[in-house]
GROMACS .gro file of C-alpha atoms in nm:
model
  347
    1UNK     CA    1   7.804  12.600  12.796
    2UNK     CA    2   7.470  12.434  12.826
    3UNK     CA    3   7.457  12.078  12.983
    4UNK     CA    4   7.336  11.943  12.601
    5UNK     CA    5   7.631  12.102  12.468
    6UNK     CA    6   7.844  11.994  12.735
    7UNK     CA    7   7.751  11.605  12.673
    8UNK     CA    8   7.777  11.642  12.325
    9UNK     CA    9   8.169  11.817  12.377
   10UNK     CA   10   8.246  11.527  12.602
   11UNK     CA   11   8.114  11.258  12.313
   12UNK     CA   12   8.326  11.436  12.072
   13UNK     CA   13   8.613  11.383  12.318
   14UNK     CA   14   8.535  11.017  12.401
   15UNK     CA   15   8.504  10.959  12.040
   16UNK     CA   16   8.854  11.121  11.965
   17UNK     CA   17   9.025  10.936  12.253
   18UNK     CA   18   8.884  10.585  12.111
   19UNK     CA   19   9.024  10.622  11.778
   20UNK     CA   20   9.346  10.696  11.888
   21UNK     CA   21   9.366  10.392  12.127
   22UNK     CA   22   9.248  10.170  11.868
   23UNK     CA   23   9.523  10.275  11.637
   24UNK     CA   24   9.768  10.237  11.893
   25UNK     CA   25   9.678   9.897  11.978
   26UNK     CA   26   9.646   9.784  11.623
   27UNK     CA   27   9.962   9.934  11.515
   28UNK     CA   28  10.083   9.663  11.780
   29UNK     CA   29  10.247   9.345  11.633
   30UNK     CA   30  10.083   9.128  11.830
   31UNK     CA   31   9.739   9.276  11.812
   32UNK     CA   32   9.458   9.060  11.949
   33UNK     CA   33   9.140   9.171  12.037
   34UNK     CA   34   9.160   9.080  12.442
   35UNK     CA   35   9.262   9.426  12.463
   36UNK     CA   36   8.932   9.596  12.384
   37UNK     CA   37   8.633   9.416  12.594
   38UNK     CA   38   8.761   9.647  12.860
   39UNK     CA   39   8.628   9.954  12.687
   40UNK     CA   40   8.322  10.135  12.807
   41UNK     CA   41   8.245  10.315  12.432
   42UNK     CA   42   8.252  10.098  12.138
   43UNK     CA   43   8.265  10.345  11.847
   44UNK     CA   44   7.946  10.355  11.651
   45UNK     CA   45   8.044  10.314  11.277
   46UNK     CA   46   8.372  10.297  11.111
   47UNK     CA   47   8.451  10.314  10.759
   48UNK     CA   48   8.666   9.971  10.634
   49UNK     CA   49   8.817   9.835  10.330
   50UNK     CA   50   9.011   9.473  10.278
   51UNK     CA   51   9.236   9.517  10.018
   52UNK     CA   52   9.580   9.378   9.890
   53UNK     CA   53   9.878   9.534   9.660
   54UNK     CA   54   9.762   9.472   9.316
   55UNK     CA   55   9.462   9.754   9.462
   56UNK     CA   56   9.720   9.991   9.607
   57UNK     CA   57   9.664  10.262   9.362
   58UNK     CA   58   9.269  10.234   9.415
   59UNK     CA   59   9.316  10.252   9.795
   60UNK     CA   60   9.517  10.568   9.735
   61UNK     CA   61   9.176  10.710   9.533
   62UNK     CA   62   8.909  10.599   9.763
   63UNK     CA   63   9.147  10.784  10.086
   64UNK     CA   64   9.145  11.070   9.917
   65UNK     CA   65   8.787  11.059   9.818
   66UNK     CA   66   8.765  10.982  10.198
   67UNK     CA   67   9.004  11.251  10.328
   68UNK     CA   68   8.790  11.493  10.063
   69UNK     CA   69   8.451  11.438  10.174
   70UNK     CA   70   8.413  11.273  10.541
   71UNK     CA   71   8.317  11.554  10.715
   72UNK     CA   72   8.253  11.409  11.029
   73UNK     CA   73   8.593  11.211  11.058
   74UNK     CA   74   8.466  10.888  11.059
   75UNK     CA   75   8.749  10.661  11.109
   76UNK     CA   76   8.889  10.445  10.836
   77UNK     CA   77   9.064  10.142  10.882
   78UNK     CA   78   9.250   9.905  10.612
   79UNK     CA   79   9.362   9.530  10.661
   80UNK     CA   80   9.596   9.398  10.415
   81UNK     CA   81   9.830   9.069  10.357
   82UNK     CA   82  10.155   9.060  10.629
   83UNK     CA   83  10.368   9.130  10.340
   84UNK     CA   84  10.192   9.485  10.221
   85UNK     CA   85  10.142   9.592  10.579
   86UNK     CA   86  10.476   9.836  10.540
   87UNK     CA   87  10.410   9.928  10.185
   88UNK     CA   88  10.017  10.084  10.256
   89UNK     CA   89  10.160  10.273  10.531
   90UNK     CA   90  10.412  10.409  10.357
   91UNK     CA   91  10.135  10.519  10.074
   92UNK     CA   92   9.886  10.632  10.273
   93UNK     CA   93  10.058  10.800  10.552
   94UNK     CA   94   9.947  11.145  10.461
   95UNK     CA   95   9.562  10.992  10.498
   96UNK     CA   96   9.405  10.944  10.845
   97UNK     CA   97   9.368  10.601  10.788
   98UNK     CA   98   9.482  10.296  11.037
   99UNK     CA   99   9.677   9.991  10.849
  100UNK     CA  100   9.703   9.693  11.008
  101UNK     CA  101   9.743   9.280  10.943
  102UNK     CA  102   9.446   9.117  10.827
  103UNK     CA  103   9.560   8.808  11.023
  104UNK     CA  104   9.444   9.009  11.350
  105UNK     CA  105   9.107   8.972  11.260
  106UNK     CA  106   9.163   8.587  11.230
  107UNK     CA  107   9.294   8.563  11.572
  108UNK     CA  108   8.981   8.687  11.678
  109UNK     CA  109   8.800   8.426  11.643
  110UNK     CA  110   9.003   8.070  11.703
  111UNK     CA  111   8.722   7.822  11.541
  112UNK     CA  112   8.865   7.983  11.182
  113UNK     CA  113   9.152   7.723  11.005
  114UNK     CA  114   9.386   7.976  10.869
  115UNK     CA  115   9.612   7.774  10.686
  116UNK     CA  116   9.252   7.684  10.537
  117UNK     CA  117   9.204   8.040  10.426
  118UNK     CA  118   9.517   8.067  10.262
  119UNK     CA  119   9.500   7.781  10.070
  120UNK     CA  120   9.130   7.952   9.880
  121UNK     CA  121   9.112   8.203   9.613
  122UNK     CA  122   9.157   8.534   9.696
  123UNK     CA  123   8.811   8.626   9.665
  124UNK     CA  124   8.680   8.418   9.877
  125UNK     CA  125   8.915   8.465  10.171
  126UNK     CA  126   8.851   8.836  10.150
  127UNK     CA  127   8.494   8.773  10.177
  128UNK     CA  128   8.539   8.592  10.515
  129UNK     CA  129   8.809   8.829  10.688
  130UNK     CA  130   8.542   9.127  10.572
  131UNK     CA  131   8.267   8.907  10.745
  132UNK     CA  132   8.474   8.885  11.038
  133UNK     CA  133   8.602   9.237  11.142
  134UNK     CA  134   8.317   9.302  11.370
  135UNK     CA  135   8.502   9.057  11.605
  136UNK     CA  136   8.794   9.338  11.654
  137UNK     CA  137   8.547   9.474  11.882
  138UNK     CA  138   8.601   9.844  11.737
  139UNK     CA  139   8.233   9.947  11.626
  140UNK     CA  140   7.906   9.854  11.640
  141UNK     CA  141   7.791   9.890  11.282
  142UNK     CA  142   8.103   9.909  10.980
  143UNK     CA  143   8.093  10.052  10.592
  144UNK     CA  144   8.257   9.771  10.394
  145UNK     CA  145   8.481   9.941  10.110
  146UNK     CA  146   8.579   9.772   9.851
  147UNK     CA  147   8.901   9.952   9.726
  148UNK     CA  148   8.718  10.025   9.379
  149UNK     CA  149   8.470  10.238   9.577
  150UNK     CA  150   8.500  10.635   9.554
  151UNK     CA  151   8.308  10.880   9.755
  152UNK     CA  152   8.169  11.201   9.554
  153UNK     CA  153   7.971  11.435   9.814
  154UNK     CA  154   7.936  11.470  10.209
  155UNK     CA  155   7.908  11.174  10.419
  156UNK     CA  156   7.823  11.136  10.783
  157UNK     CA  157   7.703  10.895  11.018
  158UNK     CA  158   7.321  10.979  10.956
  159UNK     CA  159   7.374  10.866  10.595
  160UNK     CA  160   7.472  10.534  10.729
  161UNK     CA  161   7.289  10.508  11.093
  162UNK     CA  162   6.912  10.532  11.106
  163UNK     CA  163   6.879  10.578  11.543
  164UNK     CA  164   7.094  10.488  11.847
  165UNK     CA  165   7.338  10.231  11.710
  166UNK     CA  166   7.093  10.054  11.434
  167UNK     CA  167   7.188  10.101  11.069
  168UNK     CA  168   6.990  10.133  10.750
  169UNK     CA  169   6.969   9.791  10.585
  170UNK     CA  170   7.043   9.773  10.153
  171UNK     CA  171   6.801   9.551  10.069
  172UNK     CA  172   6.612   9.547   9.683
  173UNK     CA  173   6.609   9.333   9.453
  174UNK     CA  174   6.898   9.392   9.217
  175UNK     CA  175   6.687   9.464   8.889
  176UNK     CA  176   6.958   9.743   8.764
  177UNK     CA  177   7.207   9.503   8.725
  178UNK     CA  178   6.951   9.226   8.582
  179UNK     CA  179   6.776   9.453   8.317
  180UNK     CA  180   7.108   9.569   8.175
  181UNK     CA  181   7.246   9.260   8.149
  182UNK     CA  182   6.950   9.118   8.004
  183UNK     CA  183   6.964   9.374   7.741
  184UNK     CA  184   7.382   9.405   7.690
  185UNK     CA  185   7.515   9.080   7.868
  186UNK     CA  186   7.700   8.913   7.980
  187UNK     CA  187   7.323   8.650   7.928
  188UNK     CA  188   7.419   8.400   8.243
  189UNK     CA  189   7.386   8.684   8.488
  190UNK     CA  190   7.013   8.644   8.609
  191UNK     CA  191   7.154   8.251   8.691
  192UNK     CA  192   7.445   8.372   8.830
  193UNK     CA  193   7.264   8.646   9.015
  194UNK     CA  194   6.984   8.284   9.131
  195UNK     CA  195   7.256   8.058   9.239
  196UNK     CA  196   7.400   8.304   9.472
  197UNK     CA  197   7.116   8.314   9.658
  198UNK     CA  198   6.906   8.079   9.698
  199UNK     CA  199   7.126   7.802   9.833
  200UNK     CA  200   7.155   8.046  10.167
  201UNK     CA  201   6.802   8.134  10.154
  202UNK     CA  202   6.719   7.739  10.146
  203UNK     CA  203   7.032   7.661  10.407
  204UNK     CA  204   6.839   7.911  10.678
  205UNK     CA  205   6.451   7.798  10.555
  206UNK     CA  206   6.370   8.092  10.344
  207UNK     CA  207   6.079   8.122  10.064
  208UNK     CA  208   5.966   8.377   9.866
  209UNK     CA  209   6.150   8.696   9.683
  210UNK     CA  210   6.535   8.665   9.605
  211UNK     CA  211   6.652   8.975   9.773
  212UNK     CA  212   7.008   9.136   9.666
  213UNK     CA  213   7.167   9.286   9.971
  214UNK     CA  214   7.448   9.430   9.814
  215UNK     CA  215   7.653   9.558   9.611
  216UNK     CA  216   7.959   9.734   9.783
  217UNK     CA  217   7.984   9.945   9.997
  218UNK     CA  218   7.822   9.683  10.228
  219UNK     CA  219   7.648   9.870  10.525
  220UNK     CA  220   7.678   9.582  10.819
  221UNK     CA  221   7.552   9.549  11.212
  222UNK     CA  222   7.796   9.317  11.433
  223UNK     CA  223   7.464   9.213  11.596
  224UNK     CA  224   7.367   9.022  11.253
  225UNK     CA  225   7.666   8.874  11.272
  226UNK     CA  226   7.686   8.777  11.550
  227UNK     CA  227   7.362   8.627  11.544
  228UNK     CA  228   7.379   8.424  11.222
  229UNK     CA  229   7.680   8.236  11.426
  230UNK     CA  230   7.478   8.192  11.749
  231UNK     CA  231   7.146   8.074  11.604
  232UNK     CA  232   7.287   7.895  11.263
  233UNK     CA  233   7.717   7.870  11.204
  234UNK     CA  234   7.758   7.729  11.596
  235UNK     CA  235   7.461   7.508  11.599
  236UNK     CA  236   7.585   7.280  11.285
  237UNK     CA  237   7.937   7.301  11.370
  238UNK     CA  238   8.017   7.601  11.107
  239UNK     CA  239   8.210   7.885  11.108
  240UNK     CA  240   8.233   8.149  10.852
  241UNK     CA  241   8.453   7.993  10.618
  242UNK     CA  242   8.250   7.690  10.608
  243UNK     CA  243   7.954   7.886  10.498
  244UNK     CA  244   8.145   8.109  10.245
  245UNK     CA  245   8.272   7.783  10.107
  246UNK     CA  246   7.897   7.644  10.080
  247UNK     CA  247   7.767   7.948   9.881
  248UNK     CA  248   8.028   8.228   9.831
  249UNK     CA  249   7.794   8.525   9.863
  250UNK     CA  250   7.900   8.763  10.188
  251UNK     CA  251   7.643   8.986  10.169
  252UNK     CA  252   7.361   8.740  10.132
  253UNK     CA  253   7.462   8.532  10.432
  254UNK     CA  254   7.432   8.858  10.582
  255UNK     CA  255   7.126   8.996  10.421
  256UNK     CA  256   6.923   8.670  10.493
  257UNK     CA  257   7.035   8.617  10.844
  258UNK     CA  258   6.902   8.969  10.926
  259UNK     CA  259   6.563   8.927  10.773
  260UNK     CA  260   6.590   8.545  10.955
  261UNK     CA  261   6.697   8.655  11.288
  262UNK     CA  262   6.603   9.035  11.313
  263UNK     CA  263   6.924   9.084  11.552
  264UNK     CA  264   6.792   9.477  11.423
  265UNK     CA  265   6.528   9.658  11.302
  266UNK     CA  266   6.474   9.693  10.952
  267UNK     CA  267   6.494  10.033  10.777
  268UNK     CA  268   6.560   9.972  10.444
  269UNK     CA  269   6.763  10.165  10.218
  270UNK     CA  270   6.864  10.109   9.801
  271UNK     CA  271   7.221  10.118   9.721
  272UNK     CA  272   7.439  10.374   9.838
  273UNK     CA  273   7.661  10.372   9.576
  274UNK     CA  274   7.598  10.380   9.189
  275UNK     CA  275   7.787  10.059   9.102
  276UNK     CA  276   7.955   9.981   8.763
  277UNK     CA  277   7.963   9.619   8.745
  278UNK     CA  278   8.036   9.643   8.385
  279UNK     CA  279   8.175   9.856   8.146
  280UNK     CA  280   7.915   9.921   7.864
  281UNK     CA  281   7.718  10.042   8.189
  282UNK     CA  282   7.970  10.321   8.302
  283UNK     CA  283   7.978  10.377   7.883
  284UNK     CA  284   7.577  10.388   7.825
  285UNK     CA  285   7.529  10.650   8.122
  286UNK     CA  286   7.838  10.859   7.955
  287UNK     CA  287   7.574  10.864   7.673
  288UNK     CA  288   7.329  10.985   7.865
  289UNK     CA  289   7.519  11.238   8.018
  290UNK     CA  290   7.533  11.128   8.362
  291UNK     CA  291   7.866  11.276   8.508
  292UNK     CA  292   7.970  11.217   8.920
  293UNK     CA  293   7.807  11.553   8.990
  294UNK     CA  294   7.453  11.459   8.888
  295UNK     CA  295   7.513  11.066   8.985
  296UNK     CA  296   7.581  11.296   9.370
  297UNK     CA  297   7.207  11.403   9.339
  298UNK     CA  298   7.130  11.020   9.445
  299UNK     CA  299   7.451  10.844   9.587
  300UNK     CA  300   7.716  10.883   9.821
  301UNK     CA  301   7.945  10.743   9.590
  302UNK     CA  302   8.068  10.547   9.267
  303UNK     CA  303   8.209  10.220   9.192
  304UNK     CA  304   8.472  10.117   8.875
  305UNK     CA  305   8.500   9.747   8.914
  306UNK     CA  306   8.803   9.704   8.921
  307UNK     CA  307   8.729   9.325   8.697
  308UNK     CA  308   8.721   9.580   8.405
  309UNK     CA  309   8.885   9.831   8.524
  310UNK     CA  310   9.280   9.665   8.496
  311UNK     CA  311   9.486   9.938   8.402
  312UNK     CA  312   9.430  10.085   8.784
  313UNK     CA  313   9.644   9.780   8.928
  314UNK     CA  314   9.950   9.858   9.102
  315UNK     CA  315  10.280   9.685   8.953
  316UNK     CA  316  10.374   9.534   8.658
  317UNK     CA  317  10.172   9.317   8.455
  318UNK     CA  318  10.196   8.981   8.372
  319UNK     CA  319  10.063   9.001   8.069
  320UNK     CA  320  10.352   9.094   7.746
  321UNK     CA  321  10.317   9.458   7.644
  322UNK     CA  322  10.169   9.304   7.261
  323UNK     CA  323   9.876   9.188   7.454
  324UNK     CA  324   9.824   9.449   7.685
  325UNK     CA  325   9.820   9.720   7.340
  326UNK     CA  326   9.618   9.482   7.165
  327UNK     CA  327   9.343   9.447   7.466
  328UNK     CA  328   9.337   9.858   7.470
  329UNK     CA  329   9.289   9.831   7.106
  330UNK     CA  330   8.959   9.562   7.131
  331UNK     CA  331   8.852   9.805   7.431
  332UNK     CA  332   8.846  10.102   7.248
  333UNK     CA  333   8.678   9.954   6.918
  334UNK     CA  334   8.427   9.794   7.145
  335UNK     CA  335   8.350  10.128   7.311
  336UNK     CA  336   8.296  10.321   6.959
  337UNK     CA  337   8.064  10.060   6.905
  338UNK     CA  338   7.854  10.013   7.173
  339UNK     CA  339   7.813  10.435   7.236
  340UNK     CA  340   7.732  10.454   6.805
  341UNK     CA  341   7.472  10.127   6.845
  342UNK     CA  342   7.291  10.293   7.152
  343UNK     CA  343   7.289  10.638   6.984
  344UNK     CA  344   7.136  10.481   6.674
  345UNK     CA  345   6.857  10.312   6.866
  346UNK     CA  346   6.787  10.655   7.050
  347UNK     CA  347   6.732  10.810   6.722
   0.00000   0.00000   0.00000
């Protein structure tokens, strides 16, 4: 064997031995992160997704889409609630994926008020222990998953890593989601969309074009991270939770403290996923014929918002079985509706 191939063999290895010691150690009760500064490798990308029982059954989906089409074995990690820990591994233990406490990732970082975080909405709280996984120490660079996310082609790490250890950065300027709103609703959305953003662009002393650096996956560098708490969070007395509480946008606080503090270089890359933030989108491309297979011509992967998308929760709903028929019903009229309307104004 040649001495190229015999560095590459011994990456492979290095690679292989890393994920397996990072499973063992968060498969530990006590998991903190003091056990991993010690490492010489930190991995370069892992693939990540914070979910929580009522998304059980679209975990199960997005590991097999995983299992299905990571060629290159990129690990996958999931943080859930205490509670669900046992029940995700018992669902996903034919997928190679590692489960573990999402109050680890708290632990890592002691300036966070935890009975703070439990005491917000859902959303938000997810939004700061996302944020805050880089601080596990288990990768340089991490694809968030959202467990509405599905892959439909061939992924590896050159789809997410431009050189070295620097990732591409999703930055445009979110006009899919604006123009189809503007033309099916919901109407607030290009406020919505405004007030999102420019309260972080203003807190960090930004001007000029509102940026969207999203949607999910999110494709994130612990080096942005950790500089937006070194030259911004730190200095007035912040952490992330305090910032998340000032203008609930993860991805933004991300997106403008890279462009602020160019922790990386900037190679700039549109969505990776086709994203379905609303229904009468997925419905107007089944119109036009767009299926997964040609949507795979352009993106790694889809994503059903799950918002809409209810009848993929896990469990029994709250709702009584009169007004879950009659909500199918309105769906289903509404559908007819909107495909007949469009195909009308096609004509």
């Amino acid at each position: 064997m040649s001495q190229d191939g015999c560095q590459l063999e011994w990456s492979r290895q290095s690679e292989k031995f890393l994920v397996l010691l990072h499973k063992k150690i968060l498969q530990k009760k006590n998991f903190n992160n003091t056990y991993l500064p010690g490492l010489l490798i930190m991995l370069n990308i892992v693939l990540y997704s914070c979910t929580f029982r009522k998304d059980l059954n679209r975990t199960i989906k997005l590991a097999e889409s995983i299992q299905k089409y990571n060629k290159e074995k990129i690990p996958f990690y999931v943080s859930v609630p205490s509670d669900d820990v046992e029940l995700f591994r018992e669902h996903l233990q034919e997928f190679d994926a590692t489960i573990f406490d999402e109050n680890d990732i708290f632990k890592a970082n002691p300036k966070l008020d935890i009975q703070k975080l439990y005491e917000i909405r859902g959303g938000l709280r997810q939004q700061v222990i996302k944020s805050e996984f880089w601080r596990l120490g288990l990768s340089e660079n991490y694809l968030v998953l959202d467990s509405d996310c599905i892959f439909i082609r061939d992924f590896g790490e050159s789809d997410f890593i431009f050189i070295e250890n620097i990732p591409y950065s999703v930055i445009h300027e979110g006009r899919d989601i604006l123009q189809s709103t503007e033309r099916f609703g919901p109407k607030k959305i290009r406020q919505h969309f405004l007030n999102d953003r420019m309260p972080i662009m203003a807190a960090l002393g930004r001007k000029g074009v509102v940026y969207d650096f999203g949607y999910a996956p999110f494709l994130w560098s612990k080096k942005v991270w950790e500089s937006l708490d070194l030259n911004y969070l730190s200095p007035n007395g912040m952490n992330l939770l305090d910032a998340i509480l000032l203008c609930g946008s993860e991805f933004t606080w991300y997106g403008e403290a890279l462009i602020n503090f160019r922790a990386i270089a900037i190679y700039p890359r549109e969505q990776l996923f086709k994203h379905y933030h609303y229904e009468h989108q997925l419905w107007a491309d089944q119109v036009l014929g767009y299926k997964e297979h040609i949507l795979a011509r352009n993106y790694l992967g889809v994503v059903y918002q799950s918002n809409w998308e209810s009848w993929g929760d896990f469990g029994p709903s709250s709702k009584a079985l009169l007004s879950l028929v009659w909500r199918s019903v309105k769906r289903i009229i509404k559908k007819i509706q909107f495909k007949l309307s469009l195909l009308i104004s096609l004509l």
